[in-house]
XYZ file of C-alpha atoms in Angstrom:
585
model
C 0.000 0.000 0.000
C 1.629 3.763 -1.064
C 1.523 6.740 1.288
C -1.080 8.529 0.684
C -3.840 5.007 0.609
C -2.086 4.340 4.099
C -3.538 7.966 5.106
C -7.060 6.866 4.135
C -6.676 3.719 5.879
C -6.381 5.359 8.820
C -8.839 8.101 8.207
C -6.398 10.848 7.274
C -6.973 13.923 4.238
C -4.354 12.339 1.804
C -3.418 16.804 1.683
C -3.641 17.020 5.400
C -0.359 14.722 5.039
C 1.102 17.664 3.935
C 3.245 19.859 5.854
C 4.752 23.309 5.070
C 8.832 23.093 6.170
C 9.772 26.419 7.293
C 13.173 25.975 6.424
C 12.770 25.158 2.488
C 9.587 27.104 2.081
C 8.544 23.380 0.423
C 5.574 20.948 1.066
C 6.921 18.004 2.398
C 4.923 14.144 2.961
C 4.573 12.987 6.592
C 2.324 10.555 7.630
C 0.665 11.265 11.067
C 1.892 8.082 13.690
C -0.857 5.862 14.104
C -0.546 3.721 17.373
C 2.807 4.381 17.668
C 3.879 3.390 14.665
C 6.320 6.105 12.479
C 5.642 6.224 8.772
C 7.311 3.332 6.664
C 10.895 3.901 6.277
C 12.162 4.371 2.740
C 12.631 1.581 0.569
C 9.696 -0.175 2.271
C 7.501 -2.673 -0.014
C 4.492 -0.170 1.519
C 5.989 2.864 -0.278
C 5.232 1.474 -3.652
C 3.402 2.488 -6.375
C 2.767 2.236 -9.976
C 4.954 4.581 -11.767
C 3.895 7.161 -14.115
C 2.388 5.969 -17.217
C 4.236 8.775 -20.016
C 7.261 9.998 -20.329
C 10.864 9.361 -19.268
C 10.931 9.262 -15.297
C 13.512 11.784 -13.781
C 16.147 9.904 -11.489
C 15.830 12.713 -8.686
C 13.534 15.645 -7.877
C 14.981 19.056 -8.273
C 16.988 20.552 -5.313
C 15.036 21.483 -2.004
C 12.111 19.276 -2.485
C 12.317 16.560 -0.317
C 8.903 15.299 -0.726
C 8.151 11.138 -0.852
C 7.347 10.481 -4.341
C 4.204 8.244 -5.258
C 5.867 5.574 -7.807
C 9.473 5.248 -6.120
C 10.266 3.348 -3.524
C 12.184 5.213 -0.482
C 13.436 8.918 -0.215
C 14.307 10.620 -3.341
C 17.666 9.907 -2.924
C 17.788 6.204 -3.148
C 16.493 3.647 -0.555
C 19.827 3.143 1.370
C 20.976 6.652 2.511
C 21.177 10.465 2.055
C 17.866 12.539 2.861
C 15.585 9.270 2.493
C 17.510 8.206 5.922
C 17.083 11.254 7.525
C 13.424 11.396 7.305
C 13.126 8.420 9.367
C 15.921 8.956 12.008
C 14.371 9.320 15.904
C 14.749 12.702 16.987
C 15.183 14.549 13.332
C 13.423 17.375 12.007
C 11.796 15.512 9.362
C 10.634 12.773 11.915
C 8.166 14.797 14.037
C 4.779 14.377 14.196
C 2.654 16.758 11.566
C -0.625 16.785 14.017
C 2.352 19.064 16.530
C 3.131 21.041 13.725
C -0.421 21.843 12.352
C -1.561 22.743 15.737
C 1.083 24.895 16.190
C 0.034 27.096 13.182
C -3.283 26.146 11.640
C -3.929 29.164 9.920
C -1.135 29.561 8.383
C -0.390 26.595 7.424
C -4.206 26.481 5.837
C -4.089 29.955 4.007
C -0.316 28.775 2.175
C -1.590 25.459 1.492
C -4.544 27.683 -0.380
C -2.139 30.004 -2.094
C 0.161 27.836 -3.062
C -2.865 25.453 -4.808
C -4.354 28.647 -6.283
C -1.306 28.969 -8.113
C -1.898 26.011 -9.982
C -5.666 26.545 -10.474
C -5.362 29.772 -12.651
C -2.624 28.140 -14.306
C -4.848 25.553 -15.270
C -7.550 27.506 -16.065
C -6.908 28.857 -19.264
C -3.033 27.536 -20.048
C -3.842 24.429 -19.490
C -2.072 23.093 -16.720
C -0.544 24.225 -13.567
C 0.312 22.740 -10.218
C 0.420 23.509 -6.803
C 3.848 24.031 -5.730
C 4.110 20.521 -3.710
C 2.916 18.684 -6.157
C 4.930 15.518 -6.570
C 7.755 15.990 -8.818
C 8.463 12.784 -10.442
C 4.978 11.818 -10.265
C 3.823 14.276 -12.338
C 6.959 14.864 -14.184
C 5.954 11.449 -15.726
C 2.473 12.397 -17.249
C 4.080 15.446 -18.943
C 4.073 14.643 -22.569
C 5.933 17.290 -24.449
C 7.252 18.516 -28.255
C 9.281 21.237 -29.569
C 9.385 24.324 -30.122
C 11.265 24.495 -33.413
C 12.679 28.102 -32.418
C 9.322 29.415 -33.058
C 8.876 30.726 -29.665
C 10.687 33.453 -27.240
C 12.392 30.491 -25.752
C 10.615 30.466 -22.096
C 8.296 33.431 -20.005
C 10.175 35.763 -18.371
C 8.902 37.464 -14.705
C 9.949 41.009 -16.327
C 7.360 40.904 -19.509
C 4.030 39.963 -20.380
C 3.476 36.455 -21.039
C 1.903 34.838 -24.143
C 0.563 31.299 -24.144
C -0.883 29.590 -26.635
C -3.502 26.949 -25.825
C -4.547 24.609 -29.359
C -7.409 22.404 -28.747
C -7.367 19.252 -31.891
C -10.579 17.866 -33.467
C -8.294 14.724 -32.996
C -11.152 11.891 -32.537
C -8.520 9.284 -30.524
C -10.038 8.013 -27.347
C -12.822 6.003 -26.841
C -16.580 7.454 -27.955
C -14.455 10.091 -29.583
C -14.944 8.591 -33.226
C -18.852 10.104 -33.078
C -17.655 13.201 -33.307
C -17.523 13.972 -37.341
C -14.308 13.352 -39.440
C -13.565 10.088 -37.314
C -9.833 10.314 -39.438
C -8.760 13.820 -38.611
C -4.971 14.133 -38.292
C -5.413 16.488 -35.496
C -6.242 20.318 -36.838
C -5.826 23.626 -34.619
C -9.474 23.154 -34.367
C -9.677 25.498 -31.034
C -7.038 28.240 -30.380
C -7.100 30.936 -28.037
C -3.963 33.358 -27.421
C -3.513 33.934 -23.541
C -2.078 37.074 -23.283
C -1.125 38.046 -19.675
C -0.258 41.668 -18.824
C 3.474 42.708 -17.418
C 2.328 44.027 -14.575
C 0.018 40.561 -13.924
C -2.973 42.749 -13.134
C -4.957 41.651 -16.520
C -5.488 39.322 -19.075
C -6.911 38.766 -22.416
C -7.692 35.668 -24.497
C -8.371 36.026 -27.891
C -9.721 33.392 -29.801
C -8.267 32.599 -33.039
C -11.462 31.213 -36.100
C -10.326 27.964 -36.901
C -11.968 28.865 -40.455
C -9.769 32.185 -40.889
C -7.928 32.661 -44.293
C -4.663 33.491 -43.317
C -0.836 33.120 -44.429
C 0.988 30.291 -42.787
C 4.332 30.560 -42.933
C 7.669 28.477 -43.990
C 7.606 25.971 -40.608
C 11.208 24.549 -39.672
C 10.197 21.095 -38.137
C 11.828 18.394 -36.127
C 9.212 15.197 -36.949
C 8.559 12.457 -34.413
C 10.962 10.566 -36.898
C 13.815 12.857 -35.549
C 13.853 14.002 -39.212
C 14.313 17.658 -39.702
C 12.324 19.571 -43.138
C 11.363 23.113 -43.370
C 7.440 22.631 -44.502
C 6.572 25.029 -46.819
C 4.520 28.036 -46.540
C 0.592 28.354 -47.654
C -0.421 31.341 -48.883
C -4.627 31.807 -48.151
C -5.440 28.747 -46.341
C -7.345 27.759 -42.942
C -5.895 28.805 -40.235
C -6.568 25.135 -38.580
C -4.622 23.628 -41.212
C -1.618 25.574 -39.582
C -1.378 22.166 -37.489
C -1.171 18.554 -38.403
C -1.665 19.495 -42.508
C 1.411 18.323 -43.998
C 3.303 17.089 -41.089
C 2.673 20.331 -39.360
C 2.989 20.581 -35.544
C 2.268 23.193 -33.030
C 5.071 25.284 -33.228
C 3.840 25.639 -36.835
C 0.733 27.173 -35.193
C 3.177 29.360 -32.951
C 4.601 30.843 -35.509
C 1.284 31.038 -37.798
C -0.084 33.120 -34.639
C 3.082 35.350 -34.484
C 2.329 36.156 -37.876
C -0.864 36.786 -37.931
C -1.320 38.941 -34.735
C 2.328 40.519 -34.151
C 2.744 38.881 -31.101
C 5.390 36.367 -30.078
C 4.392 33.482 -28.364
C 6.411 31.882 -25.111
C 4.170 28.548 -24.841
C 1.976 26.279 -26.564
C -0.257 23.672 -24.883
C -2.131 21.352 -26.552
C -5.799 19.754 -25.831
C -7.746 16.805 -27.326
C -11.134 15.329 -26.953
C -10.090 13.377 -23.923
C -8.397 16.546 -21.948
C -11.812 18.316 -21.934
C -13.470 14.832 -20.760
C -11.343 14.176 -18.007
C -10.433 17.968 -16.815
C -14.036 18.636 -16.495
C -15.446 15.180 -14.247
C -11.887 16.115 -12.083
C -14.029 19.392 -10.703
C -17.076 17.566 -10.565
C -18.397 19.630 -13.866
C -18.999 22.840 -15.037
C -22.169 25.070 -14.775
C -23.734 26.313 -17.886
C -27.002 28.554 -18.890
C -29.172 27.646 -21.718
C -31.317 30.655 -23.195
C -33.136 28.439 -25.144
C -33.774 24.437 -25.780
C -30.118 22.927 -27.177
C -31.047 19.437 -29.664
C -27.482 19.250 -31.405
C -27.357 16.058 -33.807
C -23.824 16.791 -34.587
C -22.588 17.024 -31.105
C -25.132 15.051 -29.477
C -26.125 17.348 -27.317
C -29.623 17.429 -26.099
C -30.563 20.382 -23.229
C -33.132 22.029 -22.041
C -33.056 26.287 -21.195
C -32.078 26.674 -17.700
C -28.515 26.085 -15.840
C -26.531 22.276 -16.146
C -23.671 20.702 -14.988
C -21.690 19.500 -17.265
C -18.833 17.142 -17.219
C -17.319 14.065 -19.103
C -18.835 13.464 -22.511
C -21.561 15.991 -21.455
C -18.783 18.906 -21.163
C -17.058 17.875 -24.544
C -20.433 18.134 -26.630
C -21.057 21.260 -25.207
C -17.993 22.718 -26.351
C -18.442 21.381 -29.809
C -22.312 22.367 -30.005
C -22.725 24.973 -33.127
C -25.782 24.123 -35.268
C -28.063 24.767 -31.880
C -26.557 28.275 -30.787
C -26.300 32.161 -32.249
C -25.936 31.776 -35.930
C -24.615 27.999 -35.922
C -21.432 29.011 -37.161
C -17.715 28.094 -35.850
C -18.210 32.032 -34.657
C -20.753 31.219 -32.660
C -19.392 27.938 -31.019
C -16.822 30.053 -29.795
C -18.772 32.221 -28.000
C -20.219 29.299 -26.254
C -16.906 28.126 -25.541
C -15.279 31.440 -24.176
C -18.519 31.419 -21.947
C -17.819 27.927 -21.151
C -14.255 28.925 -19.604
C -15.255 31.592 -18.003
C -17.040 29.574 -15.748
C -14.754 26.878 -15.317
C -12.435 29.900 -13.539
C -15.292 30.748 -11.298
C -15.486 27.206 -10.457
C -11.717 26.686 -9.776
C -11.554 29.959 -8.354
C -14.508 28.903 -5.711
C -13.877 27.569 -2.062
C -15.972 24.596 -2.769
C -12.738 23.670 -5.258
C -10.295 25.562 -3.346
C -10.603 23.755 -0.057
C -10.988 20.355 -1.327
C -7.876 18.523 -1.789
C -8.737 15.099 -3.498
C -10.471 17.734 -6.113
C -7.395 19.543 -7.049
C -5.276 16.010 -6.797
C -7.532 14.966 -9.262
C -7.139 18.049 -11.404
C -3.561 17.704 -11.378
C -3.524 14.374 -12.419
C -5.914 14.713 -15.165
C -4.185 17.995 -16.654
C -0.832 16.712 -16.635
C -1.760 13.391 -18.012
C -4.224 14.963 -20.768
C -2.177 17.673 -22.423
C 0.837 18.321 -24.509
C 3.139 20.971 -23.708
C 6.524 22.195 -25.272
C 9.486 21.235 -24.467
C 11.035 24.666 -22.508
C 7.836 23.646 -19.926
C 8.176 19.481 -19.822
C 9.095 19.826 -16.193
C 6.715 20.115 -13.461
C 8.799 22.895 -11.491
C 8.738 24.929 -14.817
C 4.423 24.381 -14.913
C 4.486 25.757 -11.558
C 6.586 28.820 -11.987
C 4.397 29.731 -15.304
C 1.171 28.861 -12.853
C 1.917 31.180 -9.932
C 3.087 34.092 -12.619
C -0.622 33.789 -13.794
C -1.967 32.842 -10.540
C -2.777 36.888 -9.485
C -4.841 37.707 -12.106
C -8.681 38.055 -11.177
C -11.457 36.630 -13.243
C -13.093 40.486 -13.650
C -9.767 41.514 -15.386
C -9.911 39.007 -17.682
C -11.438 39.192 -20.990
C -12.527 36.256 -23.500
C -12.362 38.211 -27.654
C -12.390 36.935 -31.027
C -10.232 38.042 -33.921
C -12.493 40.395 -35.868
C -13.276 38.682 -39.114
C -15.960 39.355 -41.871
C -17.532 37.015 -44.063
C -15.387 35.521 -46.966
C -16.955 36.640 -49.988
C -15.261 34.424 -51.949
C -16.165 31.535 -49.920
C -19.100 31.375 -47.169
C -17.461 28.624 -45.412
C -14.414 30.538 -44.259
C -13.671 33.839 -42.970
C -11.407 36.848 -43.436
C -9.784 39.369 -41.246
C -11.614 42.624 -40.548
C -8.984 45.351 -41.240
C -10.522 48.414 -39.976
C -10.425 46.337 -36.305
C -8.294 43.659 -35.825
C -5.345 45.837 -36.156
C -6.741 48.014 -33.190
C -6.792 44.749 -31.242
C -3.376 43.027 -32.190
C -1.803 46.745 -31.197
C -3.562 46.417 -27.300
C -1.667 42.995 -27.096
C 1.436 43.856 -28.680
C 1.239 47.035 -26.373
C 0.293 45.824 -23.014
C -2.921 47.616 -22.897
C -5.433 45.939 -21.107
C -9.041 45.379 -22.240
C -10.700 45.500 -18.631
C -10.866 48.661 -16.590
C -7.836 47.515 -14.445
C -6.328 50.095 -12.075
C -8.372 52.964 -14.548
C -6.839 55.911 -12.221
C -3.147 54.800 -12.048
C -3.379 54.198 -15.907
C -5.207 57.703 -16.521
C -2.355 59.558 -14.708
C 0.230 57.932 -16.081
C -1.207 57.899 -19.477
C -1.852 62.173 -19.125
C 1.579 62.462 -17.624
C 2.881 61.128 -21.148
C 0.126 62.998 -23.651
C 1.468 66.402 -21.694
C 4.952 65.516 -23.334
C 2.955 65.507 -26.558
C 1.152 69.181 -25.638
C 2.664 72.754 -27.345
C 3.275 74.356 -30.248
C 4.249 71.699 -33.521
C 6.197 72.791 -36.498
C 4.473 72.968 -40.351
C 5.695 69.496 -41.809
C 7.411 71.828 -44.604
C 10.258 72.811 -41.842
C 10.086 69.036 -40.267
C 13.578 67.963 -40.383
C 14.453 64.413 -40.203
C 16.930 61.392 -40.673
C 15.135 58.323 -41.395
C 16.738 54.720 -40.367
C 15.468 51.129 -39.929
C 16.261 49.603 -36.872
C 14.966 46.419 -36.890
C 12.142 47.251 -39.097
C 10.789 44.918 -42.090
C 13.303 45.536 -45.012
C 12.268 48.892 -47.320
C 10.435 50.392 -44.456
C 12.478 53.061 -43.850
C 12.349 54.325 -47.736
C 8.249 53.293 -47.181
C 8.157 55.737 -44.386
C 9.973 58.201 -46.432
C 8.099 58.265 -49.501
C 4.886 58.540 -46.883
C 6.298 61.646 -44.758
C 7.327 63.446 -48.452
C 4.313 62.772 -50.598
C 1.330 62.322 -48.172
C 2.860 64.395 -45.323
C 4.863 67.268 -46.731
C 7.649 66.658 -45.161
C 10.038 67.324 -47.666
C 13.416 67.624 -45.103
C 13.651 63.944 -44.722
C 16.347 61.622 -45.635
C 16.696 57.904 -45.966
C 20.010 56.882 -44.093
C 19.068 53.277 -45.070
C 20.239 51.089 -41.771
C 21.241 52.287 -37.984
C 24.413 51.680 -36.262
C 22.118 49.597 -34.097
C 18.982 47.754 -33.702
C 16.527 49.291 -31.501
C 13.277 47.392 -29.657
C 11.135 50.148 -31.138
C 10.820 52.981 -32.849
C 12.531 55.812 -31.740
C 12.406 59.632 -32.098
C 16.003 61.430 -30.761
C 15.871 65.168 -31.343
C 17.444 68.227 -29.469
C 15.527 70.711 -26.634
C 15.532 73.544 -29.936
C 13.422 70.746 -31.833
C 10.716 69.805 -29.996
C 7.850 71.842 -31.803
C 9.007 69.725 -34.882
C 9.235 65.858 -32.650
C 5.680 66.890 -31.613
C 4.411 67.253 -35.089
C 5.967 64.029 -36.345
C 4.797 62.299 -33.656
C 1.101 63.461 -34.462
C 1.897 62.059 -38.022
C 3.102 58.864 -37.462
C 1.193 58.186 -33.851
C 4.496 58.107 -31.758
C 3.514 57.497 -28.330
C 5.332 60.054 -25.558
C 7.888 57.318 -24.629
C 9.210 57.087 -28.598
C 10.461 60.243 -27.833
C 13.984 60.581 -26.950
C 15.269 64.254 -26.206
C 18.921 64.997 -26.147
C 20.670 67.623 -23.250
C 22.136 69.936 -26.016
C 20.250 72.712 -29.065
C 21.139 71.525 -32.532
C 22.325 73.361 -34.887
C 19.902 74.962 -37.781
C 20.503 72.807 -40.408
C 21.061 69.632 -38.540
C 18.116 67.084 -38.885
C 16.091 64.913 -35.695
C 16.627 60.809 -35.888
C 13.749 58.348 -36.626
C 14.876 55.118 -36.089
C 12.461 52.751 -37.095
C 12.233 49.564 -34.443
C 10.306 46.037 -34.920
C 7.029 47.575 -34.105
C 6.547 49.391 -37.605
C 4.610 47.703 -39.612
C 3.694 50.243 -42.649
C 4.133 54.247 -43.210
C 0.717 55.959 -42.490
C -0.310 53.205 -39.381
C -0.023 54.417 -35.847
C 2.747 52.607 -33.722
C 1.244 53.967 -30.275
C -1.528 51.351 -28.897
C -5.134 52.221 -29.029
C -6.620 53.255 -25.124
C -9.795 51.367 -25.727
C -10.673 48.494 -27.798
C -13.374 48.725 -30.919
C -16.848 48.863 -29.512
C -18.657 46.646 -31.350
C -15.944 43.505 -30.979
C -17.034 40.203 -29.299
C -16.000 40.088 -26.048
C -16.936 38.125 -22.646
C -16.167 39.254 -19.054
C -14.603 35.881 -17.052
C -15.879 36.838 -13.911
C -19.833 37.235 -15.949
C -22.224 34.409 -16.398
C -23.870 34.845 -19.705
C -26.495 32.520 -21.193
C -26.253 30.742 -24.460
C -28.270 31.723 -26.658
């Protein structure tokens, strides 16, 4: 018998057997003493248990966690000595009792154990997966199925910049009663993607869903096949955007870098989601509440619901979430809408005490999540899930925001779609700029945003006596003559010079110009939508004849289209508050 079935024998919480060590800041395993008896000693027949069922099993946990691992025998560090021994020596710190330690500091204790699985809940949530930071690590380091990234990706999250994830659900019908579900021989399309995009700062988020039906360029995908072959697959110009994954041998860091093209934005994570993930995910919380406007009979998904709220979980959950025909207009555009709704109240559900303060709940959430997706490779290890999880873990539901990519109808084809140009633009430019679609801290951001637009106030110069240097920086190739042609023929600002490429790359576009030039940086910056921080005053007047810099950085995309983010996002764009319930209708 393993640890944590000894605890139910004897009536224990198999979480209340763990214990928060002060000195590692760690959850650690100790079985309470029952009759006298210590817990097994390492390398016991009792500590056993079957091992992890995917990939390869780690020989030890990572430094400082000193947990006993379901699925090895003994202490992490082998069954005859090192820390193993020490947790069962008389006397040793490891060796007391956790009933004297938990009535020493209940609360505490409580409230971190709640943090620390909170962390993992919003990780889950919309990511994927997360875990509670004493979660244990070869355990669940052997569920984690992973695949590369290719290089299409910034290489790993950083705590210093807003984080991108990318979460891919497949139409992949593998699994059993998963064949039902319409092309039974699907290779496994980006049938379901939604961008996670969370904020710098952590105190918003915004997931954008991505039409699986949207014409779009996918580019040339360098790709390391399961064969350990290595082909670039080429690029399609006008095709589905689902097709960016599994079509031709594509994988999902074909999808990263279809996304990265598409919206500007470079992605740090994929995780991927089949048919069984929503199954399992959902019956681990006990299921998911939903509200029906109207009567749901759904011959394609097989759903069958009448108006009023459900619970849905299991095969229930999954037909829900592919339900079209029966809601809004029955398009793909309309499933999502169902589906962002969907989410939305998964969080409240995860986010709820009634999940929070149940252990075998969250066990089994773990457990399903890290056995049921696919993740890339810079996130294969469990301690890596759990650093991305807490990073997302302080976001609250009413800061998040469910959108779609605004697309029209194709005219050329009424099966697919097309972007909308006068809006998605407006929305790729709030991601790519950190600006969040929620009212998030509205009066911190109002003064700091009217501290910069004062930089922008005063007198600006008639674009005839604009002088200016023009250089690209990092910019797509041509765009600095692009911008030049632009300022001279549409602008009138006939003082400008292409100086072809910088010294030096910049991160984005930059204005330098001296305190005797400012009149003219203020009316460029009106022309080509610099924001305050673009501009980069020098200490020193220049000379009457001497020109300002423009250095043009990644973040230009074409002369004439405003590089400083929109405040606000289009009014009339499909969006869906987290923290809302809304009916399908």
């Amino acid at each position: 018998m393993d640890a944590q079935g000894r605890g139910r024998d004897e009536g224990i919480d198999p979480a209340d057997q763990w214990v928060l060590n002060p000195d590692t800041g760690d959850y650690e395993l100790r079985l309470t003493p029952s009759s006298g008896r210590s817990s097994a000693p390492s390398g016991t027949s009792d500590a056993r248990t079957p091992g992890p069922r995917r990939g390869p099993k780690p020989e030890t946990a990572p430094p400082g966690d000193r947990a006993t691992v379901p699925g090895q025998r003994g202490g992490r560090r082998g069954a005859g000595g090192g820390r193993g021994d020490e947790a069962r020596r008389p006397g040793s710190r490891a060796a007391a009792p956790t009933t004297g330690r938990r009535k020493a500091k209940p609360k505490k204790s409580r409230r971190k154990k709640a943090l620390v699985w909170t962390g993992g809940v919003l990780a889950f949530l919309l990511v994927g997966t997360g875990t509670a930071g004493y979660l244990v690590y070869q355990h669940f380091n052997g569920n984690i199925t992973a695949m590369s990234t290719d290089g299409a990706g910034t290489g790993g999250f950083s705590k210093d910049r807003a984080i991108n994830v990318l979460v891919i659900g497949t139409d992949k019908r593998t699994g059993e009663g998963n064949e039902g579900y319409g092309d039974a021989g699907s290779v496994g399309h980006a049938d379901t993607n939604i961008l996670f995009h969370v904020s710098k700062d952590r105190t918003n988020a915004t997931a954008l869903s991505i039409p699986r039906d949207l014409i779009t360029d996918i580019p040339v995908c360098p790709t390391k096949l399961e064969s350990g072959e290595e082909k670039d697959i080429p690029a399609t110009s006008g095709g589905r955007f689902n097709t960016s994954l599994g079509q031709s041998e594509r994988t999902p860091s074909c999808t990263m870098r279809t996304v990265t093209e598409l919206t500007g934005l470079k992605v740090d994570h994929f995780m991927v989601a089949d048919f069984n993930a929503v199954k399992s995910l959902t019956s681990a919380v006990d299921g998911v509440d939903v509200c029906l406007a109207k009567d749901i009979d759904d011959k394609d998904s097989h759903l069958k619901l009448s108006q009023g709220e459900h619970t849905l979980q299991g095969e229930q959950a999954l037909a829900f979430l592919r339900t079209r025909h029966s809601v809004g207009f029955g398009s793909d555009l309309s499933r999502i809408e169902i589906q962002q709704q969907f989410l939305g109240s998964l969080m409240r559900k995860l986010k709820s005490n009634d999940t929070l303060t149940s252990p075998t709940k969250m066990w089994s959430l773990a457990e399903a999540a890290t056995k049921a997706l696919t993740v890339d490779d810079k996130i294969d290890d469990i301690n890596q899930l759990r650093k991305l999880g807490m990073e997302l873990a302080s976001v609250d539901p009413k800061n998040i925001t469910f959108t779609t990519v605004p697309v029209l109808d194709n005219p050329d084809d009424q099966a697919t779609v097309i972007l909308d140009e006068s809006k998605a633009p407006q929305v790729f430019s709030m991601m790519r700029e950190d600006v969040s679609f929620t009212a998030v801290e509205k009066q911190e951001k109002a003064a700091a945003k009217a501290k910069e637009n004062a930089k922008l106030k005063g007198a600006k110069a008639d674009p005839a006596d604009v002088r200016v240097d023009v250089y690209n920086g990092g910019a797509p190739a041509g765009s600095a003559q692009g911008a030049l042609d632009w300022l001279q023929n549409e602008e009138g600002v006939l003082k400008s010079t292409n100086k072809a490429n910088a010294p030096e790359d910049v991160k984005k576009t930059q204005l330098v110009y001296a305190p005797n030039q400012a009149d003219q940086a203020r009316s460029l910056a009106a022309m080509m939508g610099l924001s305050a921080s673009a501009l980069k005053p020098t200490t020193t007047d220049a000379g009457e004849m001497d020109p300002m810099v423009l250095t043009l950085g990644p973040d230009f995309k074409q002369a004439g289209s405003p590089l400083s983010a929109p405040s606000k996002a289009p009014d009339d764009i499909q969006r869906v508050e987290a923290d809302k319930a809304v009916c399908a209708k």
